[in-house]
Coordinates of C-alpha atoms in Angstrom, one line a residue:
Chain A
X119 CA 0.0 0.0 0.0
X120 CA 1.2 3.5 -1.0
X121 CA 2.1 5.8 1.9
X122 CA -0.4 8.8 1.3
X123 CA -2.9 5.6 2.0
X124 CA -1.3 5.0 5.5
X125 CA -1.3 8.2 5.9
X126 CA -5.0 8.4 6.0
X127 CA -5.2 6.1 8.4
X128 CA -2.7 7.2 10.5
X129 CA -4.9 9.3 12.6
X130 CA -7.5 6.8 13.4
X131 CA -5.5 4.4 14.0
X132 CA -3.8 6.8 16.6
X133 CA -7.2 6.8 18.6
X134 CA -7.7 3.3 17.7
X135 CA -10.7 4.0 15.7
X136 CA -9.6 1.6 12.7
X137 CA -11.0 -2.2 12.1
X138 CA -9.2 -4.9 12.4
X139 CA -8.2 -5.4 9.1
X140 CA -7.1 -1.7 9.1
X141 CA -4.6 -2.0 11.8
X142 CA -2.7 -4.9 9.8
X143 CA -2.3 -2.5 6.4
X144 CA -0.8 0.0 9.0
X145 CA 0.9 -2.2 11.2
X146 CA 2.5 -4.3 8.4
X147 CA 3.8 -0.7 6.5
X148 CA 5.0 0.7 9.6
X149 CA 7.4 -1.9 9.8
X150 CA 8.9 -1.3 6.5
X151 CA 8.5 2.3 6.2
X152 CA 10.9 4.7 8.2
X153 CA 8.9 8.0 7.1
X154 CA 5.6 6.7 8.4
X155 CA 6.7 5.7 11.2
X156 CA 8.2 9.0 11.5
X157 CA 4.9 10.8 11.1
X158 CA 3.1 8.5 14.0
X159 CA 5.2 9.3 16.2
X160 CA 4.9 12.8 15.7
X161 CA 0.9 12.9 15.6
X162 CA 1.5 11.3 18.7
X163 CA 3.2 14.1 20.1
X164 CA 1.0 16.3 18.8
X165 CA -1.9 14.9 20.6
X166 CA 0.1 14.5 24.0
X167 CA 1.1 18.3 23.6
X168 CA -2.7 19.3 23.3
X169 CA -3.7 17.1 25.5
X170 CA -1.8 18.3 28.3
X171 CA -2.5 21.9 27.6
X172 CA -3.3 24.0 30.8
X173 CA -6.9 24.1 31.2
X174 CA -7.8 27.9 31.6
X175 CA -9.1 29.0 35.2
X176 CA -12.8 29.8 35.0
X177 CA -13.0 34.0 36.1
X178 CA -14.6 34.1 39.8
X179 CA -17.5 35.7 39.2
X180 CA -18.8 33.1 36.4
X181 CA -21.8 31.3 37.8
X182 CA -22.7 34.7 39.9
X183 CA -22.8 36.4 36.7
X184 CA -24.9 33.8 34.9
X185 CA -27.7 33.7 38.1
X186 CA -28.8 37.4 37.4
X187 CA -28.7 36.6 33.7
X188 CA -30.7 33.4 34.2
X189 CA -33.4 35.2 36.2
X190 CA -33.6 37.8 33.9
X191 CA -34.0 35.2 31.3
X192 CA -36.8 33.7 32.9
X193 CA -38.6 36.6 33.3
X194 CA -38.2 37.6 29.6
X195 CA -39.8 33.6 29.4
X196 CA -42.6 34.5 31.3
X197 CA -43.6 37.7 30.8
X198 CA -47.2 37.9 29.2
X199 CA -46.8 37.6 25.2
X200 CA -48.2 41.0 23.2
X201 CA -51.3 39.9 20.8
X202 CA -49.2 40.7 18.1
X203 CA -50.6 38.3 16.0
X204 CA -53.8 36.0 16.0
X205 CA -53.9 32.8 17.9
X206 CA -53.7 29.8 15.9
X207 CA -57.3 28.9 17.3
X208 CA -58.2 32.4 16.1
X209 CA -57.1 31.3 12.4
X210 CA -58.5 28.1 12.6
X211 CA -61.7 29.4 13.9
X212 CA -62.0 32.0 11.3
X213 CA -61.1 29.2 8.8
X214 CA -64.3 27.3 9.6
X215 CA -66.4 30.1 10.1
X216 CA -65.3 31.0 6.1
X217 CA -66.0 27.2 4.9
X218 CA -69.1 27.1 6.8
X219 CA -70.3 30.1 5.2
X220 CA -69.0 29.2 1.8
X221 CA -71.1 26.0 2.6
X222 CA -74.1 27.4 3.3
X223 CA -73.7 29.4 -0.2
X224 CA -73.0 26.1 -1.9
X225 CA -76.0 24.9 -0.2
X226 CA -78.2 27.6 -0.9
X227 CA -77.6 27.5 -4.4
X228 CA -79.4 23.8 -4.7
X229 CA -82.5 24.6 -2.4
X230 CA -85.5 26.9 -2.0
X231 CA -84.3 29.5 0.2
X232 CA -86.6 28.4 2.9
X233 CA -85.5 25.0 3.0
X234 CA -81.9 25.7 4.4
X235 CA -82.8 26.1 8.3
X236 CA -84.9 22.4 7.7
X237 CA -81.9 20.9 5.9
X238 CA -79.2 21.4 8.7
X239 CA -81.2 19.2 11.0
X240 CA -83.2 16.8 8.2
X241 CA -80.8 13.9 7.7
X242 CA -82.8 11.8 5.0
X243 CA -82.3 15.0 2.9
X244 CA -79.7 13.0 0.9
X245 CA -79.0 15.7 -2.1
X246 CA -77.3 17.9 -0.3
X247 CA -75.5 15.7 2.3
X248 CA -72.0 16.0 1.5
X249 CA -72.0 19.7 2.1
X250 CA -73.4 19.2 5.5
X251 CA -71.2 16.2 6.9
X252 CA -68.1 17.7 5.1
X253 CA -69.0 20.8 7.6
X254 CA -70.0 19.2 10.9
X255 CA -66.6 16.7 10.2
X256 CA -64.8 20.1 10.0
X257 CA -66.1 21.5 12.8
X258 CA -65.9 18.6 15.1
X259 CA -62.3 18.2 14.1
X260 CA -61.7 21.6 15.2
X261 CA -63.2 21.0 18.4
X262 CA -61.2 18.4 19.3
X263 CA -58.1 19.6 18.3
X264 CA -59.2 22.9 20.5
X265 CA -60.2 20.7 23.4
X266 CA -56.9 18.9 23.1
X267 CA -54.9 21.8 23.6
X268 CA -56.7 23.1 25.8
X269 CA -56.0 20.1 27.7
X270 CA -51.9 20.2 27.5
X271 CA -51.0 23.0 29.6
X272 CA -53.4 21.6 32.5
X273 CA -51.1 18.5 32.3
X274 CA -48.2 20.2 32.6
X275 CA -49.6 22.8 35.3
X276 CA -51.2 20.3 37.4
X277 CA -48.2 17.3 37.4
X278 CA -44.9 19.0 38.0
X279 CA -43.7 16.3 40.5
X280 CA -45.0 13.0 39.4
X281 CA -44.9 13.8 35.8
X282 CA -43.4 10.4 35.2
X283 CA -46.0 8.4 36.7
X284 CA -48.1 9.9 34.2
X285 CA -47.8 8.4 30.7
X286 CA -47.4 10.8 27.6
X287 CA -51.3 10.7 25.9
X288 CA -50.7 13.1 23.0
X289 CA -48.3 14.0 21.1
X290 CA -47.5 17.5 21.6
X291 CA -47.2 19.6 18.2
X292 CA -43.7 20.6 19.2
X293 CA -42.0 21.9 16.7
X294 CA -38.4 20.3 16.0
X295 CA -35.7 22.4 16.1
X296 CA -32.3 20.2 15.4
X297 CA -29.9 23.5 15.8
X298 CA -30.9 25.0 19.3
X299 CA -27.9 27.1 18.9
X300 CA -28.8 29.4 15.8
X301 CA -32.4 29.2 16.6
X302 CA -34.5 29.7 19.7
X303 CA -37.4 31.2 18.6
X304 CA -39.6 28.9 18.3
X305 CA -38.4 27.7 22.1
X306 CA -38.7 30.5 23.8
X307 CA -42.3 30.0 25.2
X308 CA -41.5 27.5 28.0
X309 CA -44.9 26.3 29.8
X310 CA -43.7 28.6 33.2
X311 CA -46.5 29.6 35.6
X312 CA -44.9 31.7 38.0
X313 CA -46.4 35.1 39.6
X314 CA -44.8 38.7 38.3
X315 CA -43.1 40.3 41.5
X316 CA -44.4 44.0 42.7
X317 CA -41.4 46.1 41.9
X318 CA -39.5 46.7 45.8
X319 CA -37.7 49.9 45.4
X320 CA -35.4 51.4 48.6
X321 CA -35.1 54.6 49.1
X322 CA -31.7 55.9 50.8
X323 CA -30.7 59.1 51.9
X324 CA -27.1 60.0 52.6
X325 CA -26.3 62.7 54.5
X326 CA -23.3 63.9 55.9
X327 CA -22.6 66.0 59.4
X328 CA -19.5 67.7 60.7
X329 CA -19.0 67.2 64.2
X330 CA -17.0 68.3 67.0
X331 CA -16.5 64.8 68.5
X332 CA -17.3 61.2 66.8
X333 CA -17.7 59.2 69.8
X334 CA -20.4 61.5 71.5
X335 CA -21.8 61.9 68.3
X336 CA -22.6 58.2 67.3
X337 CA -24.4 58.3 70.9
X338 CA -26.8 61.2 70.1
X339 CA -27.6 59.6 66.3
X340 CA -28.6 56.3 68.1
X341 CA -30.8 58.4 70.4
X342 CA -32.5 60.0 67.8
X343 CA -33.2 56.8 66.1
X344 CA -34.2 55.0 68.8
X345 CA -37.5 58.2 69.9
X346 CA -38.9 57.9 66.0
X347 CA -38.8 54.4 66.5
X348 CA -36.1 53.6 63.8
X349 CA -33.7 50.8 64.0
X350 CA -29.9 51.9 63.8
X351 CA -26.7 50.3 63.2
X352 CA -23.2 52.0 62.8
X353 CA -21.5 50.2 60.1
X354 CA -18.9 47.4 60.5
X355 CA -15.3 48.9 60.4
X356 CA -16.4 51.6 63.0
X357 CA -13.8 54.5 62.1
X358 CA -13.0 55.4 58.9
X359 CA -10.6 57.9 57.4
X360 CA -12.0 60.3 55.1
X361 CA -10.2 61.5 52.0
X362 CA -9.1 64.3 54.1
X363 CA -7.5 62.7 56.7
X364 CA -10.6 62.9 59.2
X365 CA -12.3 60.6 61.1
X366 CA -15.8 59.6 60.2
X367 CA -18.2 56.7 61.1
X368 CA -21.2 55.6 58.9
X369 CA -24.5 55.2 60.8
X370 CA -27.8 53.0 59.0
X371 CA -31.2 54.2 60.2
X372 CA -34.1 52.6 59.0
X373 CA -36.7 54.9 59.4
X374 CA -40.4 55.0 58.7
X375 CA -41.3 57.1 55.9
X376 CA -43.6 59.1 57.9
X377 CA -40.2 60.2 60.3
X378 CA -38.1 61.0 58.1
X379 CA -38.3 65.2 57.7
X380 CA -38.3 64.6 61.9
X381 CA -35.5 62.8 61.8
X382 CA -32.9 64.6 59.7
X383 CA -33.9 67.5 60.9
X384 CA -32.9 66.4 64.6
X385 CA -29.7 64.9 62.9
X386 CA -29.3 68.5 61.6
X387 CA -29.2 69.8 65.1
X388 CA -25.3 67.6 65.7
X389 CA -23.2 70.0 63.8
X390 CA -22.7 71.9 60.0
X391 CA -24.7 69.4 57.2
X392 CA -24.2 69.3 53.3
X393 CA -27.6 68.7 51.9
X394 CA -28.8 65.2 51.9
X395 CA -28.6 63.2 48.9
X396 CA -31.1 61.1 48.2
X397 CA -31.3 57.8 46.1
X398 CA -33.2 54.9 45.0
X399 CA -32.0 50.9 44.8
X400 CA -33.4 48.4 42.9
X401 CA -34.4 46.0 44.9
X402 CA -36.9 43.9 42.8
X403 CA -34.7 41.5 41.1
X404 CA -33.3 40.3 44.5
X405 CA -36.8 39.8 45.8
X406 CA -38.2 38.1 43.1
X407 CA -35.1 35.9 43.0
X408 CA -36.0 35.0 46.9
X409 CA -40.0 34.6 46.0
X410 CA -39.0 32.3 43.0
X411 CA -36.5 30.3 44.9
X412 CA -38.5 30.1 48.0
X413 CA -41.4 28.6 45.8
X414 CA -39.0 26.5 44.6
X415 CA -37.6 24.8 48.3
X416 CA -40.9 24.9 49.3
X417 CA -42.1 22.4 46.8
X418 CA -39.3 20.3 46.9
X419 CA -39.7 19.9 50.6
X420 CA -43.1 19.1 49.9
X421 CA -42.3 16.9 47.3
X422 CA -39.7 15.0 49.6
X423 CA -42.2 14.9 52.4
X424 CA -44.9 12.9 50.7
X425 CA -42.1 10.4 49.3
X426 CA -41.6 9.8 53.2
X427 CA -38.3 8.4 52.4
X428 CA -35.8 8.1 55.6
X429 CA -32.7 8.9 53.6
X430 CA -34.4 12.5 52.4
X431 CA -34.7 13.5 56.1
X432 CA -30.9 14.9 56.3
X433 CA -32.0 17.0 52.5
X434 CA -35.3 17.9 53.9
X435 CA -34.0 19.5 57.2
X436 CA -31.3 21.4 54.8
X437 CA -33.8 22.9 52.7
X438 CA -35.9 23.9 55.6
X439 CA -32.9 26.0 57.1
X440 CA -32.6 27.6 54.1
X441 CA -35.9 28.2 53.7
X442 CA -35.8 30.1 56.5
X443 CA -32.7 32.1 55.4
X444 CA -34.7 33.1 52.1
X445 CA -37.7 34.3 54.1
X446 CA -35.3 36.2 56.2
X447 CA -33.8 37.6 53.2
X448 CA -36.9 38.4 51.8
X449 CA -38.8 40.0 54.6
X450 CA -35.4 42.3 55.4
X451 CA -36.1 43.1 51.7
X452 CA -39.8 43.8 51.8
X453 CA -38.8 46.0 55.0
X454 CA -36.1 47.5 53.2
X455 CA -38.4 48.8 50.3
X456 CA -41.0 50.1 52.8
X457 CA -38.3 52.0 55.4
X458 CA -36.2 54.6 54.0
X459 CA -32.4 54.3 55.1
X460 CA -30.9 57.1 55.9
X461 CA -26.6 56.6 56.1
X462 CA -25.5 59.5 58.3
X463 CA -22.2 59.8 57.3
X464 CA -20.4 61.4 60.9
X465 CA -17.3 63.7 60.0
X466 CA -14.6 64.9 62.5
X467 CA -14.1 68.8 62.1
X468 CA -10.4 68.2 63.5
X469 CA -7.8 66.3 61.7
X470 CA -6.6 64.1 64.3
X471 CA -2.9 64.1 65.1
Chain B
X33 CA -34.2 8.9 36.0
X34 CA -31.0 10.1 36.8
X35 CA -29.7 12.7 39.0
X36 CA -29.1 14.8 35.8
X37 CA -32.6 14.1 34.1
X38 CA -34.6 15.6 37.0
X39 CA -32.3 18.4 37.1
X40 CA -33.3 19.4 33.7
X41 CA -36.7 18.9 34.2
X42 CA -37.1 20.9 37.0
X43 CA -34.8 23.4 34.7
X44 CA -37.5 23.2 32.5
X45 CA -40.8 24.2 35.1
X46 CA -38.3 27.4 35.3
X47 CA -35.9 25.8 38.4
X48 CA -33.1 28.2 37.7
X49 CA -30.8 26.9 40.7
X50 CA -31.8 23.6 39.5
X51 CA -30.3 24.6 36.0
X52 CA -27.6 26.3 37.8
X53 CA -26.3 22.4 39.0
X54 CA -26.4 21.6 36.1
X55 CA -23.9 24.4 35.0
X56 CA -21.7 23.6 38.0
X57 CA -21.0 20.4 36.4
X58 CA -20.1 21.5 32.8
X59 CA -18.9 25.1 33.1
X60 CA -15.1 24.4 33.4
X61 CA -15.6 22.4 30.2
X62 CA -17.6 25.0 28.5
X63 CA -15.3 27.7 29.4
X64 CA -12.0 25.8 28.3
X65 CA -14.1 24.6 25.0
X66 CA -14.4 28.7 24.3
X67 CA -11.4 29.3 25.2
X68 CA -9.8 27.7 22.9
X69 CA -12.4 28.6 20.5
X70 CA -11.9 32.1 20.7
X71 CA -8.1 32.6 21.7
X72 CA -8.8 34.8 25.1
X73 CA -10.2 34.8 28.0
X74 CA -12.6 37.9 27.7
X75 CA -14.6 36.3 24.3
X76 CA -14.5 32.9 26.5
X77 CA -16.3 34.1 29.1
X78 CA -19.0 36.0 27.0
X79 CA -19.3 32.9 25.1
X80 CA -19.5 30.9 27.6
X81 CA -22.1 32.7 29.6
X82 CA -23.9 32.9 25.8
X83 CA -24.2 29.2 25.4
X84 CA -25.7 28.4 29.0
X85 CA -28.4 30.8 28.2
X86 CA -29.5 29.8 25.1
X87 CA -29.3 26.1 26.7
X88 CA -31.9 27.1 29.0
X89 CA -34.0 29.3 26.9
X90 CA -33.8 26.2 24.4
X91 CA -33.8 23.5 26.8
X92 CA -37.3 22.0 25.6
X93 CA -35.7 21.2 22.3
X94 CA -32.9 18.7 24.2
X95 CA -34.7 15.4 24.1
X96 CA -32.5 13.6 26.0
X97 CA -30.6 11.4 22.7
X98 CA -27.6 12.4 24.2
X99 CA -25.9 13.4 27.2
X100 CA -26.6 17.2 28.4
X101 CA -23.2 17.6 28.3
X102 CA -22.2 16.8 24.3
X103 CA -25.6 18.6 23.8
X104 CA -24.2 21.7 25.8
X105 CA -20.7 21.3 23.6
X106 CA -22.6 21.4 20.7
X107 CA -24.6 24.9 21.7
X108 CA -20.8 25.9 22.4
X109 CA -19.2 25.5 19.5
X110 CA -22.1 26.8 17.7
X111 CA -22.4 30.3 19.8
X112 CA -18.4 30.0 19.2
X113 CA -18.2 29.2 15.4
X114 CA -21.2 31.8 14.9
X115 CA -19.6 34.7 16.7
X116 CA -15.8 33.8 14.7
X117 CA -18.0 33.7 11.5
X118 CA -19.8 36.8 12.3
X119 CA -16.3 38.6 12.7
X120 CA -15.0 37.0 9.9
X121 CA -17.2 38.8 7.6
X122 CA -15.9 41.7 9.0
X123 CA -12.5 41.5 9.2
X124 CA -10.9 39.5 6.4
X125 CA -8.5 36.8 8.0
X126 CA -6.1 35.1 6.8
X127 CA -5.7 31.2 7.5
X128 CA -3.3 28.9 8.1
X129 CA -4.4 25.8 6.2
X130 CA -6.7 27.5 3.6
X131 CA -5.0 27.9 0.0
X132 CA -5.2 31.5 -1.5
X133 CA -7.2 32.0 -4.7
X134 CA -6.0 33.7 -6.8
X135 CA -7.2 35.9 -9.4
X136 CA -6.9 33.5 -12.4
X137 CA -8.5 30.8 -9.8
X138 CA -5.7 29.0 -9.6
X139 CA -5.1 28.3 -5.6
X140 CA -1.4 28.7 -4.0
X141 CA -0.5 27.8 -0.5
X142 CA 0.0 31.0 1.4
X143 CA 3.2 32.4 3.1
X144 CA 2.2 33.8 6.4
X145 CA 4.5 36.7 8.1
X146 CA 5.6 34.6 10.7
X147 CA 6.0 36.1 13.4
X148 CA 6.4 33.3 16.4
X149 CA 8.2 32.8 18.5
X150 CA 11.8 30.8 17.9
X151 CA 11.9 27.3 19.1
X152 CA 14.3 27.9 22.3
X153 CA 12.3 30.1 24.0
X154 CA 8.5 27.8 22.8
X155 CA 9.7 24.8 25.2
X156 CA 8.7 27.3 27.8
X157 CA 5.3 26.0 28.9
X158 CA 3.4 29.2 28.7
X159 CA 4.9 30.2 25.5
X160 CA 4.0 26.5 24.2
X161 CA 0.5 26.9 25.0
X162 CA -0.2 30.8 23.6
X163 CA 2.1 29.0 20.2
X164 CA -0.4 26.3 20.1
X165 CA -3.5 28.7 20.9
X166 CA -1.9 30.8 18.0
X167 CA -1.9 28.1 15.2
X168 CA -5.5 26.8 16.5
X169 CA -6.7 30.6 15.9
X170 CA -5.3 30.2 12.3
X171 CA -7.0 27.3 11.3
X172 CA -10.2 26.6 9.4
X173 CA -13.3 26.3 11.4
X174 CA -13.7 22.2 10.7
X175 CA -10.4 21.2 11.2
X176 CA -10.5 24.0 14.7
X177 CA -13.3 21.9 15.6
X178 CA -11.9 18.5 15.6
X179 CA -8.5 19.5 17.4
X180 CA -10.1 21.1 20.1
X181 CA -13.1 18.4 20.5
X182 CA -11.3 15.7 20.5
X183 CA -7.3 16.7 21.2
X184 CA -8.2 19.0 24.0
X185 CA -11.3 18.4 25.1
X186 CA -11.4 14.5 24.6
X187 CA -14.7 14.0 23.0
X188 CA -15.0 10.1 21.6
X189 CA -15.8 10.4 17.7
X190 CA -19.0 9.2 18.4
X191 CA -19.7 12.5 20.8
X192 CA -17.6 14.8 18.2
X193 CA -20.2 13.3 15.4
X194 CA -23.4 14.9 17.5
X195 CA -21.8 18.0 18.2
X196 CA -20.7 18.9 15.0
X197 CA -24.0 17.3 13.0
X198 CA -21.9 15.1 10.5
X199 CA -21.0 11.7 10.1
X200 CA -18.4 9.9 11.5
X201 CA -16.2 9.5 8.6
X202 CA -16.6 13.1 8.2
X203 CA -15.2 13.3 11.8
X204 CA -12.4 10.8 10.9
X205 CA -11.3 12.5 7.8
X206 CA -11.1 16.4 8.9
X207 CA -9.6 15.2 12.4
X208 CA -6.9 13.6 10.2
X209 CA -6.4 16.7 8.0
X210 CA -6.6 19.4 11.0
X211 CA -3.6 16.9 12.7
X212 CA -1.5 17.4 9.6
X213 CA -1.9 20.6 9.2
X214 CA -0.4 21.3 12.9
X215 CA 2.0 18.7 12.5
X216 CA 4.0 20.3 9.3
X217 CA 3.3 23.9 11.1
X218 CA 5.6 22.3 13.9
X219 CA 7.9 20.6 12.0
X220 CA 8.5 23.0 9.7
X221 CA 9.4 25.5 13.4
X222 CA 11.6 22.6 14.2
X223 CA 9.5 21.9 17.1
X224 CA 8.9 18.3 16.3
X225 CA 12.1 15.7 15.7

């Protein structure tokens, strides 16, 4: 056999692809031939080399990343579809409407005109027959195509855990998409029922004070808090340096809405202000993520429950604690959104030696 | 059903952290696979991220014929050989194992500026591996596809066939020609005895 033959087969034969009778043609010209045996060795080489390449290092950050964008992408899924364009039903509706009327006229054209209200429900009336059944067939069809899809989205609705147990009755008209990669369009409306979040906006107010002395200071803002009946927290770190070279501490207050022209203006009161800046954070995507993914635990714990299984007990009590840290989560977010935070940002007049 | 079976059904009631397992598994993978698609790490990552979303906005279309994972390779090579194509029609670039035409129609091989590194300094590890990353950016999508599928990533023919929608012989063929092409690239830098 002729080298650029071998060659071929060179490659397979590396991954050990090649039949029986394959491997002898190579084996037996290997022997004889220095330059093939040459080239082996090197696609050998080659595929060491690659194989031992360094795997890059996925960026931190990766899967983080991809959680917003997947939530986001599920909303986009769900969100209510525009009536951009008829329903299928619609067409199919209007369809029969147009051959029932086109019917009728067919019909009308054989008969009296005061016979056609006694033919629809006079069976013996053989003439005109084929009109009629070639109708009702059309329209009964229809019907139970409608009444079959109306069906599907109850099955998937009502069987989300023991959709196994349940055996496939119809063929759903799903349309085959063989390159998901370079088209998603006809995929994109996934059978999600899941309830639209109320938008959770905080609002924050920043506002900085110059005062004679921080410790002191902190004391007062706490008071303050504490008579309108806001919660307050100085912020982890305690003492800062400003940019300046000053001291300065970061008090939270959460205070209720109705407070807060009380409250700043008592904060006022602790030495020379800048005017308070006020903001607003998005808070809905983090509380939708906590509704969605409590409603998630919650029905696998379910789910797990009714299985009774001993071996799920350990799972079951994991999901349960962190069920409770996603209702925590969420309820310091639902407060969050209905408190406004004010950060009292505390300044020391005197650069400290 | 298997572990990863429910996971991508619950993925598709709307589970995101259920789909989210499912990326734990494969994301290394997927991230190496764009890598080495796309030469650096900034296109691999917005590649990567690319593919796992249109994997879960298109997961009703995976019916389960093969693993999630060859059908997840097959998403990323395709959000990777679509994005090179799409810059390709910008920007003009030449190619390693692709003969020029030239104006009569006759084809000629090319003679690329080369402008690699010399063989002492390759044996360096890190130098090896941007040299390799280098002659894998040259090549022609097919032959791009089988090195990395099966050289790199370690795909069996059999997977390399589903992913890339062709036969197996097809597989067979442009895996040997893609090998070759590398291999006279290195011997020709004296990087292979």
């Amino acid at each position: 056999m002729r080298c650029e033959q071998i060659r071929e087969l060179l490659s397979p034969y590396l991954d050990q692809v090649t039949d029986e009778r394959e491997n002898h043609l190579v084996e037996a010209h290997l022997e004889g031939c220095e330059d093939c045996r040459q080239e082996l060795e090197q696609l050998q080489q080659i595929h060491a080399l690659l194989c031992n390449l360094d795997a890059p290092q996925i960026p931190e950050g990766f899967a983080e990343d991809l959680h917003w964008r997947l939530l986001k992408e599920r909303r986009r899924l769900i969100a209510p579809k525009e009536p951009a364009r008829p329903s299928k039903q619609g067409w199919i509706a209007a369809a029969v409407a147009g051959l029932a009327l086109a019917a009728g006229i067919y019909a009308s054209t054989l008969l009296p005109v005061g016979n056609i209200a006694q033919l629809w429900q006079n069976d013996t009336d053989k003439k005109d027959n084929s009109a009629k059944v070639a109708v009702e067939d059309i329209i009964q069809r229809f019907q139970a195509w409608k009444n079959s899809n109306e069906q599907q989205p109850q099955q998937v609705a009502e069987t989300p855990g023991t959709e196994e147990q349940v055996p496939q009755q119809q063929e759903q008209p799903v349309v085959k998409n063989p390159d998901p990669a370079s088209n998603d369009t006809e995929n994109q409306e996934a059978p999600l029922e899941i309830a639209q979040v109320e938008p959770k906006i905080a609002d924050v107010v920043k506002y900085r004070i110059k005062v004679d002395s921080l410790a002191g200071s902190v004391d007062k803002v706490m008071e303050i808090a504490a008579a309108s009946g806001a919660e307050s927290k100085v912020a982890t770190g305690t003492t800062m340096t400003a940019m300046n070279g000053s001291a300065t501490r970061e008090v939270s207050l959460k205070v209720p809405q109705d407070q807060v022209e009380e409250v700043l203006a008592q904060l006022g009161c602790l030495g020379s202000t800048s005017a308070p800046m006020t903001e607003q954070v998005e808070l809905t995507e983090q509380y939708s993520e906590a509704v969605i993914t409590i409603e998630a635990i919650d029905k696998e714990i379910k789910n797990l429950e009714a299985l009774g299984r001993e071996e799920d007990q350990a799972r079951i009590e994991s999901l349960k604690q962190q069920l409770q840290n996603w209702n925590n989560k969420k309820t310091q977010i639902e407060k969050d959104a209905s408190v406004v935070t004010i950060k009292v940002f505390l300044v020391e007049d005197e650069v400290q030696p | 059903m298997t572990i990863e079976e429910q996971l991508v059904k619950k993925s598709l009631q709307g589970d995101t952290a259920a789909f989210e397992e499912l990326v734990a598994q494969y994301q290394s993978k997927i991230y190496a696979l764009a890598y080495r698609y796309m030469g650096n790490e900034e296109d691999a990552y917005d590649m990567s991220q690319e593919a796992f979303i249109k994997a879960f906005r298109s997961l009703r279309s995976f019916k389960g014929d093969s693993s999630f994972g060859t059908w997840m390779y097959r998403i990323a090579t395709n959000v990777c050989l679509d994005e090179l194509r799409r810059r390709k029609r910008r920007v003009s670039t030449l190619s390693l194992d692709e003969p020029l035409a030239t104006k009569e129609g006759d084809e000629v091989e090319k003679e690329l500026p080369d402008t690699s590194p010399t063989a002492d300094i390759i044996y360096e590890q890190k130098e090896f591996s941007q040299y390799i990353q280098s002659l894998l950016d040259q090549m022609k999508p097919e032959h791009k596809s089988a090195i990395i599928l099966r050289d790199i990533m370690e795909l069996s023919y059999e997977e390399m066939a589903e992913v890339l929608n062709c036969s197996m012989g097809t597989v067979k063929s442009r895996l040997s020609r893609a090998r070759d092409a590398l291999r006279k690239k290195l011997v020709e830098k004296e990087l292979l005895p």
